[in-house]
CSV table of C-alpha atoms and ligand atoms in Angstrom, one decimal:
chain,number,residue,atom,x,y,z
A,45,MET,CA,-9.6,-72.7,8.1
A,46,PRO,CA,-6.4,-70.7,7.4
A,47,GLY,CA,-6.7,-66.9,7.8
A,48,SER,CA,-4.0,-64.9,6.0
A,49,PRO,CA,-0.8,-66.8,6.7
A,50,ALA,CA,2.6,-65.6,6.0
A,51,PRO,CA,5.9,-67.5,6.2
A,52,ALA,CA,7.8,-67.5,9.4
A,53,ASP,CA,9.5,-64.3,10.4
A,54,LYS,CA,12.9,-65.1,11.9
A,55,SER,CA,12.9,-61.9,13.7
A,56,THR,CA,9.7,-62.7,15.6
A,57,ALA,CA,9.8,-61.5,19.2
A,58,GLN,CA,8.8,-64.9,20.4
A,59,PRO,CA,10.9,-68.1,20.3
A,60,GLY,CA,9.9,-70.8,17.9
A,61,VAL,CA,7.9,-71.5,14.8
A,62,GLN,CA,4.7,-73.3,13.8
A,63,ARG,CA,5.6,-76.2,11.5
A,64,CYS,CA,3.5,-78.4,9.3
A,65,ILE,CA,3.7,-82.0,10.4
A,66,ASN,CA,3.7,-83.3,6.8
A,67,SER,CA,7.4,-83.9,6.2
A,68,SER,CA,7.1,-83.5,2.4
A,69,CYS,CA,5.6,-80.0,3.1
A,70,GLY,CA,7.3,-78.7,6.2
A,71,ALA,CA,6.1,-75.2,5.8
A,72,THR,CA,6.8,-72.9,8.7
A,73,PHE,CA,4.7,-70.0,10.0
A,74,GLY,CA,5.4,-67.4,12.6
A,75,LEU,CA,4.0,-67.9,16.1
A,76,ARG,CA,1.7,-64.9,15.7
A,77,GLU,CA,0.0,-66.4,12.7
A,78,ARG,CA,-3.5,-67.3,13.8
A,79,ILE,CA,-3.8,-70.5,11.8
A,80,TYR,CA,-4.6,-74.0,12.9
A,81,VAL,CA,-3.7,-76.1,9.9
A,82,CYS,CA,-1.0,-75.6,7.3
A,83,ALA,CA,-1.8,-72.9,4.8
A,84,ARG,CA,0.0,-74.8,2.0
A,85,CYS,CA,-1.2,-78.4,2.4
A,86,GLY,CA,-3.9,-78.4,5.1
A,87,GLU,CA,-2.1,-80.7,7.5
A,88,THR,CA,-2.0,-80.0,11.2
A,89,LEU,CA,0.8,-77.9,12.8
A,90,GLU,CA,3.1,-78.3,15.7
A,91,ILE,CA,5.3,-75.8,17.4
A,92,ASP,CA,9.1,-76.1,17.2
A,93,CYS,CA,10.5,-74.1,20.0
A,94,GLY,CA,14.2,-74.8,19.2
A,95,VAL,CA,14.5,-77.8,21.5
A,96,ASN,CA,17.7,-79.4,20.2
A,97,ALA,CA,20.8,-81.2,21.5
A,98,ARG,CA,22.7,-78.0,21.8
A,99,VAL,CA,20.4,-76.9,24.7
A,100,ASP,CA,21.9,-77.8,28.0
A,101,GLY,CA,19.3,-80.2,29.4
A,102,ARG,CA,21.0,-80.8,32.7
A,103,ALA,CA,21.2,-77.1,33.4
A,104,LEU,CA,17.5,-76.9,32.7
A,105,ARG,CA,16.7,-79.8,35.0
A,106,ASP,CA,18.7,-78.2,37.8
A,107,GLN,CA,17.0,-74.8,37.2
A,108,TRP,CA,13.6,-76.5,37.6
A,109,ALA,CA,14.6,-78.4,40.7
A,110,SER,CA,15.6,-75.1,42.3
A,111,ARG,CA,12.3,-73.5,41.4
A,112,PRO,CA,9.6,-74.3,44.0
A,113,ALA,CA,6.6,-76.1,42.6
A,114,ARG,CA,4.3,-73.8,44.5
A,115,ARG,CA,5.6,-71.0,46.6
A,116,ALA,CA,3.1,-69.8,49.1
A,117,GLY,CA,2.1,-66.2,48.6
A,118,SER,CA,4.0,-65.8,45.3
A,119,LYS,CA,2.3,-64.2,42.4
A,120,ALA,CA,5.0,-65.2,39.9
A,121,PRO,CA,3.4,-67.6,37.4
A,122,ARG,CA,6.6,-69.6,37.3
A,123,GLU,CA,6.3,-70.2,41.0
A,124,THR,CA,2.6,-71.0,41.1
A,125,SER,CA,1.8,-72.7,37.9
A,126,GLY,CA,2.8,-76.3,36.8
A,127,VAL,CA,2.8,-75.0,33.2
A,128,TRP,CA,4.7,-71.7,33.5
A,129,ARG,CA,7.3,-73.4,35.6
A,130,TYR,CA,8.6,-74.9,32.4
A,131,LEU,CA,8.7,-71.7,30.4
A,132,GLU,CA,12.2,-72.5,29.0
A,133,LEU,CA,10.6,-75.2,26.8
A,134,LEU,CA,7.4,-73.2,25.8
A,135,PRO,CA,7.0,-70.7,22.9
A,136,PHE,CA,6.6,-67.6,25.0
A,137,GLU,CA,8.8,-64.8,26.1
A,138,PRO,CA,9.4,-64.2,29.8
A,139,ASP,CA,7.3,-61.0,29.7
A,140,ALA,CA,4.2,-62.6,28.1
A,141,PRO,CA,0.8,-61.9,29.7
A,142,PHE,CA,0.6,-65.3,31.4
A,143,ILE,CA,-2.8,-66.6,32.1
A,144,THR,CA,-3.0,-68.9,35.0
A,145,LEU,CA,-5.4,-70.4,37.5
A,146,PHE,CA,-2.7,-72.5,39.4
A,147,GLU,CA,-2.9,-75.3,36.9
A,148,GLY,CA,-0.5,-78.4,37.1
A,149,ASN,CA,1.3,-79.7,40.1
A,150,THR,CA,-1.1,-82.6,40.2
A,151,PRO,CA,-0.6,-85.7,42.4
A,152,LEU,CA,1.0,-89.0,41.3
A,153,PHE,CA,-0.8,-91.6,43.4
A,154,ASP,CA,0.2,-95.1,44.2
A,155,ALA,CA,-2.8,-97.3,43.4
A,156,PRO,CA,-2.2,-100.7,45.0
A,157,ARG,CA,-5.8,-102.2,44.5
A,158,SER,CA,-5.9,-101.1,40.9
A,159,ALA,CA,-2.4,-102.6,40.4
A,160,GLU,CA,-3.5,-106.0,41.7
A,161,TYR,CA,-6.6,-105.7,39.6
A,162,CYS,CA,-4.4,-105.2,36.5
A,163,GLY,CA,-1.9,-108.0,37.5
A,164,LEU,CA,0.9,-105.6,38.2
A,165,ARG,CA,3.2,-105.3,41.2
A,166,ALA,CA,2.7,-101.5,41.2
A,167,LEU,CA,0.7,-98.9,39.3
A,168,ARG,CA,0.8,-95.1,39.6
A,169,LEU,CA,-2.0,-92.8,38.6
A,170,LYS,CA,-1.2,-89.3,37.5
A,171,HIS,CA,-4.4,-87.4,38.4
A,172,GLN,CA,-5.0,-84.5,36.0
A,173,GLY,CA,-8.5,-84.2,37.4
A,174,TYR,CA,-6.8,-82.2,40.3
A,175,ASN,CA,-6.5,-79.2,38.0
A,176,PRO,CA,-8.6,-76.0,38.7
A,177,THR,CA,-11.6,-77.0,36.5
A,178,GLY,CA,-11.2,-80.7,37.3
A,179,SER,CA,-9.6,-81.9,34.1
A,180,PHE,CA,-6.3,-82.1,32.2
A,181,LYS,CA,-7.5,-79.5,29.7
A,182,ASP,CA,-6.3,-76.6,32.0
A,183,THR,CA,-2.6,-77.0,31.3
A,184,GLY,CA,-3.2,-76.5,27.6
A,185,MET,CA,-5.7,-73.9,28.1
A,186,ALA,CA,-3.3,-71.7,30.1
A,187,ALA,CA,-1.0,-71.7,27.1
A,188,ALA,CA,-3.8,-71.3,24.5
A,189,MET,CA,-5.5,-68.3,26.3
A,190,THR,CA,-2.1,-66.6,26.8
A,191,GLN,CA,-1.5,-66.9,23.1
A,192,ALA,CA,-5.1,-65.7,22.3
A,193,VAL,CA,-4.3,-62.5,24.3
A,194,ILE,CA,-1.0,-62.1,22.5
A,195,SER,CA,-2.6,-62.5,19.2
A,196,GLY,CA,-5.3,-59.9,19.9
A,197,ALA,CA,-8.3,-62.3,19.7
A,198,ARG,CA,-11.6,-61.2,21.2
A,199,THR,CA,-13.5,-64.4,21.4
A,200,ALA,CA,-12.3,-68.0,22.0
A,201,VAL,CA,-14.4,-70.9,20.6
A,202,CYS,CA,-14.3,-74.6,21.1
A,203,ALA,CA,-16.3,-77.7,20.3
A,204,SER,CA,-16.5,-80.0,23.3
A,205,THR,CA,-17.7,-83.0,25.1
A,206,GLY,CA,-17.7,-80.9,28.2
A,207,ASN,CA,-14.3,-80.6,29.7
A,208,THR,CA,-12.6,-78.4,27.1
A,209,ALA,CA,-15.7,-76.2,27.3
A,210,ALA,CA,-15.4,-75.8,31.2
A,211,SER,CA,-11.8,-75.1,30.9
A,212,LEU,CA,-12.0,-72.6,28.1
A,213,ALA,CA,-14.9,-70.9,29.9
A,214,ALA,CA,-12.8,-70.5,33.0
A,215,TYR,CA,-9.5,-69.5,31.3
A,216,ALA,CA,-11.2,-67.1,28.8
A,217,ALA,CA,-13.0,-65.3,31.7
A,218,ARG,CA,-9.6,-65.0,33.5
A,219,ALA,CA,-8.0,-63.6,30.2
A,220,GLY,CA,-10.9,-61.1,29.7
A,221,LEU,CA,-12.0,-62.8,26.5
A,222,ARG,CA,-15.4,-63.9,25.5
A,223,ALA,CA,-15.9,-67.7,25.3
A,224,ALA,CA,-18.3,-69.4,22.9
A,225,ILE,CA,-18.8,-73.1,23.3
A,226,LEU,CA,-20.5,-75.6,20.9
A,227,LEU,CA,-21.9,-78.7,22.7
A,228,PRO,CA,-23.8,-81.7,21.4
A,229,ARG,CA,-27.2,-81.2,23.0
A,230,GLY,CA,-28.0,-83.8,25.7
A,231,GLN,CA,-24.6,-85.5,25.5
A,232,VAL,CA,-22.6,-83.6,28.1
A,233,SER,CA,-22.6,-84.4,31.8
A,234,SER,CA,-24.5,-81.8,33.8
A,235,SER,CA,-21.5,-81.0,36.0
A,236,LYS,CA,-19.5,-79.9,33.0
A,237,LEU,CA,-22.3,-77.9,31.5
A,238,ALA,CA,-22.9,-76.2,34.9
A,239,GLN,CA,-19.3,-75.2,35.0
A,240,SER,CA,-19.3,-73.5,31.6
A,241,LEU,CA,-22.5,-71.6,32.5
A,242,ASP,CA,-21.1,-70.5,35.8
A,243,TYR,CA,-17.9,-69.2,34.2
A,244,GLY,CA,-20.0,-67.1,32.0
A,245,ALA,CA,-19.4,-68.6,28.5
A,246,LEU,CA,-22.0,-68.4,25.7
A,247,VAL,CA,-23.1,-72.1,25.5
A,248,LEU,CA,-24.5,-73.1,22.1
A,249,GLU,CA,-26.1,-76.6,22.0
A,250,ILE,CA,-26.5,-78.2,18.6
A,251,GLU,CA,-28.4,-81.2,17.5
A,252,GLY,CA,-25.7,-83.5,16.5
A,253,ASN,CA,-22.5,-85.1,18.0
A,254,PHE,CA,-19.1,-83.8,18.9
A,255,ASP,CA,-17.7,-84.4,15.5
A,256,ALA,CA,-20.4,-82.1,14.0
A,257,CYS,CA,-19.5,-79.4,16.6
A,258,MET,CA,-15.8,-79.7,15.6
A,259,ARG,CA,-16.6,-79.3,11.9
A,260,LEU,CA,-18.5,-76.1,12.7
A,261,VAL,CA,-15.7,-74.8,14.8
A,262,GLN,CA,-13.3,-75.3,12.0
A,263,GLN,CA,-15.5,-73.2,9.8
A,264,ILE,CA,-15.9,-70.4,12.3
A,265,GLY,CA,-12.1,-70.4,12.8
A,266,ASP,CA,-11.8,-68.3,9.6
A,267,GLU,CA,-13.3,-65.3,11.3
A,268,PRO,CA,-10.5,-62.8,12.2
A,269,SER,CA,-11.7,-62.1,15.8
A,270,VAL,CA,-12.1,-65.7,16.7
A,271,TYR,CA,-9.5,-67.9,18.4
A,272,VAL,CA,-10.0,-71.7,18.2
A,273,ALA,CA,-9.1,-73.4,21.5
A,274,ASN,CA,-9.5,-77.1,20.5
A,275,SER,CA,-6.4,-79.2,20.6
A,276,ILE,CA,-5.9,-78.7,16.8
A,277,ASN,CA,-4.4,-75.4,18.2
A,278,PRO,CA,-0.8,-76.3,18.7
A,279,PHE,CA,-0.4,-73.9,21.7
A,280,ARG,CA,-2.9,-76.2,23.6
A,281,VAL,CA,-0.5,-79.1,22.9
A,282,GLU,CA,2.5,-77.0,24.2
A,283,GLY,CA,0.7,-76.4,27.6
A,284,GLN,CA,-0.3,-80.0,27.9
A,285,LYS,CA,3.2,-81.4,27.1
A,286,THR,CA,4.4,-80.0,30.4
A,287,VAL,CA,2.8,-83.0,32.1
A,288,ALA,CA,5.6,-85.1,30.8
A,289,PHE,CA,8.1,-82.8,32.5
A,290,GLU,CA,6.1,-82.9,35.7
A,291,ILE,CA,5.9,-86.7,35.7
A,292,MET,CA,9.6,-87.0,35.3
A,293,GLU,CA,10.3,-84.6,38.1
A,294,GLN,CA,7.8,-86.6,40.3
A,295,CYS,CA,9.6,-89.8,39.3
A,296,ASN,CA,13.0,-88.3,40.3
A,297,TRP,CA,13.9,-88.7,36.6
A,298,CYS,CA,13.6,-92.5,36.8
A,299,LEU,CA,11.8,-93.3,33.5
A,300,PRO,CA,8.6,-95.4,33.6
A,301,ASP,CA,8.3,-98.2,31.1
A,302,HIS,CA,4.7,-97.3,30.1
A,303,ILE,CA,2.5,-94.2,30.0
A,304,VAL,CA,-1.2,-95.0,29.3
A,305,VAL,CA,-3.8,-92.4,28.4
A,306,PRO,CA,-7.4,-92.3,27.2
A,307,GLY,CA,-8.0,-91.3,23.6
A,308,GLY,CA,-10.7,-89.1,22.2
A,309,ASN,CA,-9.7,-86.2,19.9
A,310,MET,CA,-6.1,-87.3,20.5
A,311,GLY,CA,-4.6,-84.0,21.8
A,312,ASN,CA,-3.5,-85.5,25.1
A,313,SER,CA,-1.5,-88.4,23.7
A,314,THR,CA,0.1,-86.0,21.1
A,315,ALA,CA,1.1,-83.6,23.8
A,316,LEU,CA,2.6,-86.2,26.2
A,317,GLY,CA,4.5,-87.8,23.3
A,318,LYS,CA,5.9,-84.4,22.3
A,319,GLY,CA,6.9,-83.7,25.9
A,320,PHE,CA,8.8,-87.0,26.3
A,321,GLN,CA,10.4,-86.5,22.8
A,322,GLU,CA,11.7,-83.2,23.8
A,323,LEU,CA,13.2,-84.7,27.0
A,324,LEU,CA,14.9,-87.3,24.8
A,325,VAL,CA,16.3,-84.7,22.5
A,326,LEU,CA,17.6,-82.8,25.6
A,327,GLY,CA,19.3,-86.0,26.8
A,328,LEU,CA,17.3,-85.9,30.0
A,329,ILE,CA,15.9,-89.4,29.3
A,330,ASP,CA,17.6,-92.3,27.4
A,331,CYS,CA,14.6,-93.6,25.6
A,332,LEU,CA,10.9,-93.0,25.2
A,333,PRO,CA,8.4,-94.6,27.6
A,334,LYS,CA,5.9,-96.7,25.5
A,335,LEU,CA,2.9,-94.5,25.1
A,336,SER,CA,-0.4,-96.4,24.7
A,337,VAL,CA,-3.8,-94.9,24.0
A,338,ILE,CA,-7.0,-96.5,25.1
A,339,GLN,CA,-10.4,-95.9,23.4
A,340,ALA,CA,-13.9,-97.0,24.3
A,341,GLU,CA,-15.0,-99.8,22.0
A,342,GLY,CA,-18.0,-97.9,20.4
A,343,ALA,CA,-15.7,-94.9,19.7
A,344,ALA,CA,-12.4,-96.4,18.6
A,345,PRO,CA,-11.5,-95.3,15.1
A,346,LEU,CA,-7.8,-95.1,15.9
A,347,ALA,CA,-7.6,-98.5,17.7
A,348,ARG,CA,-9.3,-99.9,14.6
A,349,LEU,CA,-6.7,-98.3,12.2
A,350,PHE,CA,-4.0,-99.5,14.6
A,351,ALA,CA,-5.2,-103.1,14.5
A,352,ASN,CA,-5.1,-103.1,10.8
A,353,LEU,CA,-1.6,-101.6,10.3
A,354,ASP,CA,0.7,-104.0,8.6
A,355,GLY,CA,4.3,-104.6,9.5
A,356,LYS,CA,5.5,-101.6,7.6
A,357,GLY,CA,2.8,-99.3,9.1
A,358,ARG,CA,3.8,-100.6,12.6
A,359,GLY,CA,7.4,-99.2,12.1
A,360,ARG,CA,8.5,-96.1,14.1
A,361,GLY,CA,5.9,-93.9,12.5
A,362,GLU,CA,7.7,-93.3,9.2
A,363,HIS,CA,4.8,-94.6,7.1
A,364,LEU,CA,1.7,-93.2,8.4
A,365,PRO,CA,-1.7,-94.0,6.7
A,366,GLU,CA,-3.1,-91.1,4.7
A,367,LYS,CA,-6.6,-91.3,6.2
A,368,LEU,CA,-8.6,-92.5,9.1
A,369,ASP,CA,-12.0,-94.0,8.6
A,370,PRO,CA,-14.2,-92.2,11.2
A,371,VAL,CA,-16.8,-93.9,13.3
A,372,GLU,CA,-20.1,-92.4,12.0
A,373,ASN,CA,-22.1,-92.7,15.1
A,374,PRO,CA,-19.8,-93.2,18.1
A,375,GLN,CA,-21.3,-94.6,21.2
A,376,THR,CA,-20.0,-94.8,24.8
A,377,LEU,CA,-21.1,-93.9,28.2
A,378,ALA,CA,-17.8,-92.3,28.7
A,379,SER,CA,-19.2,-89.2,27.1
A,380,ALA,CA,-15.9,-87.3,27.2
A,381,ILE,CA,-14.4,-89.5,24.6
A,382,LYS,CA,-17.6,-90.0,22.5
A,383,ILE,CA,-15.7,-89.0,19.3
A,384,GLY,CA,-15.7,-90.7,15.9
A,385,ALA,CA,-13.3,-88.4,13.9
A,386,PRO,CA,-10.4,-87.4,16.1
A,387,ILE,CA,-8.7,-84.3,14.7
A,388,SER,CA,-5.1,-85.0,16.0
A,389,TRP,CA,-5.1,-88.8,15.1
A,390,LYS,CA,-2.0,-88.5,12.9
A,391,LYS,CA,0.1,-86.7,15.4
A,392,SER,CA,-1.0,-89.1,18.1
A,393,LEU,CA,-0.5,-92.2,15.9
A,394,SER,CA,3.1,-91.0,15.0
A,395,THR,CA,4.0,-90.4,18.6
A,396,VAL,CA,2.6,-93.8,19.8
A,397,LEU,CA,4.4,-95.7,17.0
A,398,ARG,CA,7.7,-93.9,17.7
A,399,SER,CA,7.5,-95.0,21.4
A,400,GLY,CA,6.5,-98.6,20.5
A,401,GLY,CA,3.1,-98.3,22.3
A,402,GLN,CA,-0.3,-99.6,21.4
A,403,VAL,CA,-3.7,-98.2,20.6
A,404,ILE,CA,-6.5,-100.5,21.8
A,405,SER,CA,-10.1,-100.4,22.9
A,406,VAL,CA,-11.9,-101.5,25.9
A,407,SER,CA,-15.6,-102.4,26.5
A,408,GLU,CA,-18.2,-100.4,28.6
A,409,HIS,CA,-18.1,-103.1,31.1
A,410,GLU,CA,-14.4,-103.0,31.5
A,411,ILE,CA,-14.4,-99.2,31.8
A,412,ALA,CA,-17.1,-99.3,34.4
A,413,ASP,CA,-15.4,-101.9,36.7
A,414,ALA,CA,-12.0,-100.2,36.3
A,415,LYS,CA,-13.5,-97.0,37.3
A,416,ALA,CA,-15.0,-98.5,40.4
A,417,MET,CA,-11.6,-100.0,41.2
A,418,ILE,CA,-9.9,-96.7,41.0
A,419,GLY,CA,-12.5,-95.5,43.4
A,420,ARG,CA,-11.7,-98.3,45.8
A,421,ASP,CA,-8.1,-96.9,45.7
A,422,SER,CA,-9.6,-93.8,47.2
A,423,ILE,CA,-8.7,-91.9,44.0
A,424,GLY,CA,-11.7,-91.8,41.7
A,425,CYS,CA,-12.0,-90.4,38.2
A,426,GLU,CA,-14.5,-89.8,35.5
A,427,PRO,CA,-15.4,-92.7,33.2
A,428,ALA,CA,-13.2,-91.7,30.2
A,429,SER,CA,-10.2,-91.7,32.5
A,430,ALA,CA,-10.9,-95.3,33.6
A,431,THR,CA,-10.2,-96.6,30.1
A,432,THR,CA,-6.6,-96.4,31.2
A,433,VAL,CA,-6.7,-98.9,34.0
A,434,ALA,CA,-9.0,-101.1,31.9
A,435,GLY,CA,-6.5,-100.9,29.1
A,436,VAL,CA,-3.5,-101.6,31.3
A,437,ARG,CA,-5.3,-104.8,32.5
A,438,LYS,CA,-5.9,-105.8,28.9
A,439,LEU,CA,-2.3,-105.1,27.9
A,440,VAL,CA,-1.0,-107.1,30.9
A,441,ALA,CA,-3.2,-110.0,30.0
A,442,ALA,CA,-1.9,-109.8,26.3
A,443,GLY,CA,1.7,-109.8,27.5
A,444,GLN,CA,2.3,-106.3,26.2
A,445,ILE,CA,2.9,-104.9,29.8
A,446,HIS,CA,4.8,-107.1,32.3
A,447,ARG,CA,4.1,-107.6,36.0
A,448,ASP,CA,7.2,-105.7,37.1
A,449,ASP,CA,7.0,-102.9,34.6
A,450,GLY,CA,6.9,-99.3,35.7
A,451,VAL,CA,3.4,-98.1,34.6
A,452,ILE,CA,1.8,-94.7,34.9
A,453,ALA,CA,-1.8,-94.2,33.8
A,454,VAL,CA,-3.0,-90.7,33.3
A,455,LEU,CA,-6.4,-89.9,34.8
A,456,THR,CA,-7.8,-87.0,32.9
A,457,GLY,CA,-10.9,-85.9,34.8
A,458,HIS,CA,-12.2,-85.7,38.4
A,459,ALA,CA,-14.8,-88.3,39.7
A,460,LEU,CA,-17.3,-85.5,40.3
A,461,LYS,CA,-17.4,-84.7,36.6
A,462,ASP,CA,-20.0,-87.4,36.1
A,463,PRO,CA,-21.8,-88.3,39.4
A,464,ASP,CA,-24.8,-89.7,37.5
A,465,TYR,CA,-22.7,-92.5,36.0
A,466,MET,CA,-21.3,-93.4,39.4
A,467,ILE,CA,-24.7,-93.6,41.0
A,468,ARG,CA,-26.1,-95.7,38.2
A,469,TYR,CA,-23.1,-98.1,38.3
A,470,HIS,CA,-23.6,-98.6,42.1
A,471,ASP,CA,-27.3,-99.0,42.1
A,472,GLY,CA,-27.2,-101.4,39.1
A,473,THR,CA,-29.1,-99.2,36.5
A,474,LEU,CA,-26.1,-98.3,34.3
A,475,SER,CA,-27.0,-99.7,30.8
A,476,PHE,CA,-25.7,-99.3,27.3
A,477,ALA,CA,-26.5,-100.0,23.7
A,478,LEU,CA,-23.7,-100.2,21.2
A,479,ASP,CA,-25.9,-99.5,18.2
A,480,ALA,CA,-29.5,-98.4,17.2
A,481,LYS,CA,-30.7,-102.0,16.7
A,482,GLU,CA,-29.7,-102.8,20.3
A,483,ALA,CA,-31.1,-99.5,21.6
A,484,SER,CA,-34.5,-100.3,20.1
A,485,GLY,CA,-34.9,-103.3,22.5
A,486,PRO,CA,-34.8,-103.4,26.3
A,487,LEU,CA,-31.5,-102.1,27.5
A,488,ARG,CA,-29.4,-104.6,29.4
A,489,PRO,CA,-27.8,-103.3,32.7
A,490,LEU,CA,-24.1,-103.5,32.7
A,491,GLY,CA,-24.0,-105.3,36.0
A,492,GLY,CA,-20.7,-104.4,37.7
A,493,ALA,CA,-18.4,-106.4,39.9
A,494,PHE,CA,-17.8,-103.7,42.5
A,495,ARG,CA,-21.3,-102.4,43.0
A,496,ASN,CA,-22.0,-100.6,46.2
A,497,ALA,CA,-25.7,-99.5,46.3
A,498,PRO,CA,-27.0,-97.5,49.1
A,499,ARG,CA,-29.3,-99.3,51.6
A,500,ARG,CA,-32.3,-98.2,53.4
A,501,VAL,CA,-32.2,-98.5,57.1
A,502,ALA,CA,-34.7,-97.8,59.8
A,503,ALA,CA,-33.9,-94.8,61.8
A,504,ASN,CA,-32.8,-96.6,65.0
A,505,LYS,CA,-29.5,-97.7,66.5
A,506,ALA,CA,-30.3,-101.5,66.4
A,507,ASP,CA,-30.9,-101.5,62.6
A,508,ILE,CA,-27.9,-99.4,61.9
A,509,LEU,CA,-25.7,-101.7,64.0
A,510,SER,CA,-27.1,-104.8,62.3
A,511,SER,CA,-26.3,-103.2,58.8
A,512,LEU,CA,-22.7,-102.7,60.0
A,513,GLU,CA,-22.4,-106.3,61.0
A,514,ARG,CA,-23.8,-107.6,57.7
A,515,ARG,CA,-21.3,-105.4,55.8
A,516,GLN,CA,-18.4,-107.2,57.6
B,58,LIG,N1,-10.6,-87.8,29.1
B,58,LIG,C1,-11.4,-86.8,29.4
B,58,LIG,C2,-11.9,-86.6,30.7
B,58,LIG,C3,-11.7,-85.9,28.3
B,58,LIG,O1,-12.5,-84.9,28.6
B,58,LIG,C4,-11.1,-86.1,27.1
B,58,LIG,C5,-11.5,-85.2,26.0
B,58,LIG,C6,-10.3,-87.2,26.9
B,58,LIG,C7,-10.0,-88.0,27.9
B,58,LIG,C8,-9.6,-87.5,25.6
B,58,LIG,O2,-8.5,-86.6,25.4
B,58,LIG,O3,-9.4,-85.6,23.2
B,58,LIG,O4,-7.0,-85.3,24.1
B,58,LIG,O5,-7.7,-87.5,23.3
B,58,LIG,N2,-12.3,-84.3,26.0
B,58,LIG,C9,-12.6,-83.3,25.0
B,58,LIG,C10,-13.5,-82.3,25.5
B,58,LIG,C11,-12.8,-83.8,23.6
B,58,LIG,O6,-14.2,-81.6,24.6
B,58,LIG,O7,-13.6,-82.0,26.7
B,58,LIG,P1,-8.1,-86.3,23.9
């Protein structure tokens, strides 16, 4: 996919370089190079924006504290956006053409019912579904579209299970760029598809799954006018890493023991890990929170790899495996994470191992019940996000998380991203087949411990009152 790369230009107007993550290569490239993998060895890249121990972390923290999270009436991106608020740690100059839709500044909820369900004294849920297009993608897209404008791109493209598409469509429109989106036909929730259409993107549906879309995007990325907006793009990761900073400000700099995220293409875990690592380098935290990634059982290539790591592989990320065996035909009702060949698996695994976290999978049943429990906490989320609470429950049962630990699960998408799933869960028709053999027979409904089906009632006061009594 590389275009015409050149080595890093130290006199570049922007701060930082793009660096190959392969330590035996370590090639660097200027920030304006429109490349997504290393031109020398083909490995993925990350951005080094000069975060080192010489930077005065405490001064930075005080500066952020004095900057209002959202100043009413302000038009300054640093005072309205939860991404641009942290510009000092981002690879952009202060006069960059910032693209923003008021992303970030999302709530950190207490979730007492979910905590009890997991066997914890307390659980907090960081809800990235409160972003402008309803998912966590918006923080990264603000950075990626700003970079797309700087680099002179005309068209931004992505492969997507739906949320990246909706986010790209919105941010590209705001940036004055064309957006082209590759979707697996029939596998994206109608809410997400509707958003992309409404924001004016060119939506291209292909016969095939997300992984096939991703391969095509990598081929198209060679075109000079095209800008790839998937999380293989390291600027996406830069925007998304700000969630770590926001979490720490919301926790008053009291470090949680565990951060738990869903895993699909593995950009989110990579980004959170990078954010916390930078805070560690700056001396703003003393150690890393354990970062754990949860996949759906039928789409869990990284959990499978993690389970098979030997003692050496389980170290602090120094001995990463060379390759990941993809899941050929991934299956899950959590369509956002129906991914068999995650593009950022190496960066994600390295950050998980460095933190001492886990990569595990949870069943469809566990996801569905966890999602309903998050609903009972008056919070709600889309199915992929609920892997976190299901995963926390499993990690508590396995003794990896303790009852009194400080745990934050990151919810990635809003409940209304997939209303069809919710209705089917509550009316008892949600069903799933793990493979083609199972799918050929009659599908078994998943059941569901917290079902809450609508009831028909006669249109009169007496029947309504008797329904209320029965409910109590
Ligand atoms: N949760 C939601 C709601 C998602 O949409 C995604 C990914 C993930 C979790 C997984 O995050 O890929 O960074 O590990 N959605 C992508 C998309 C693939 O196209 O919208 P990840």
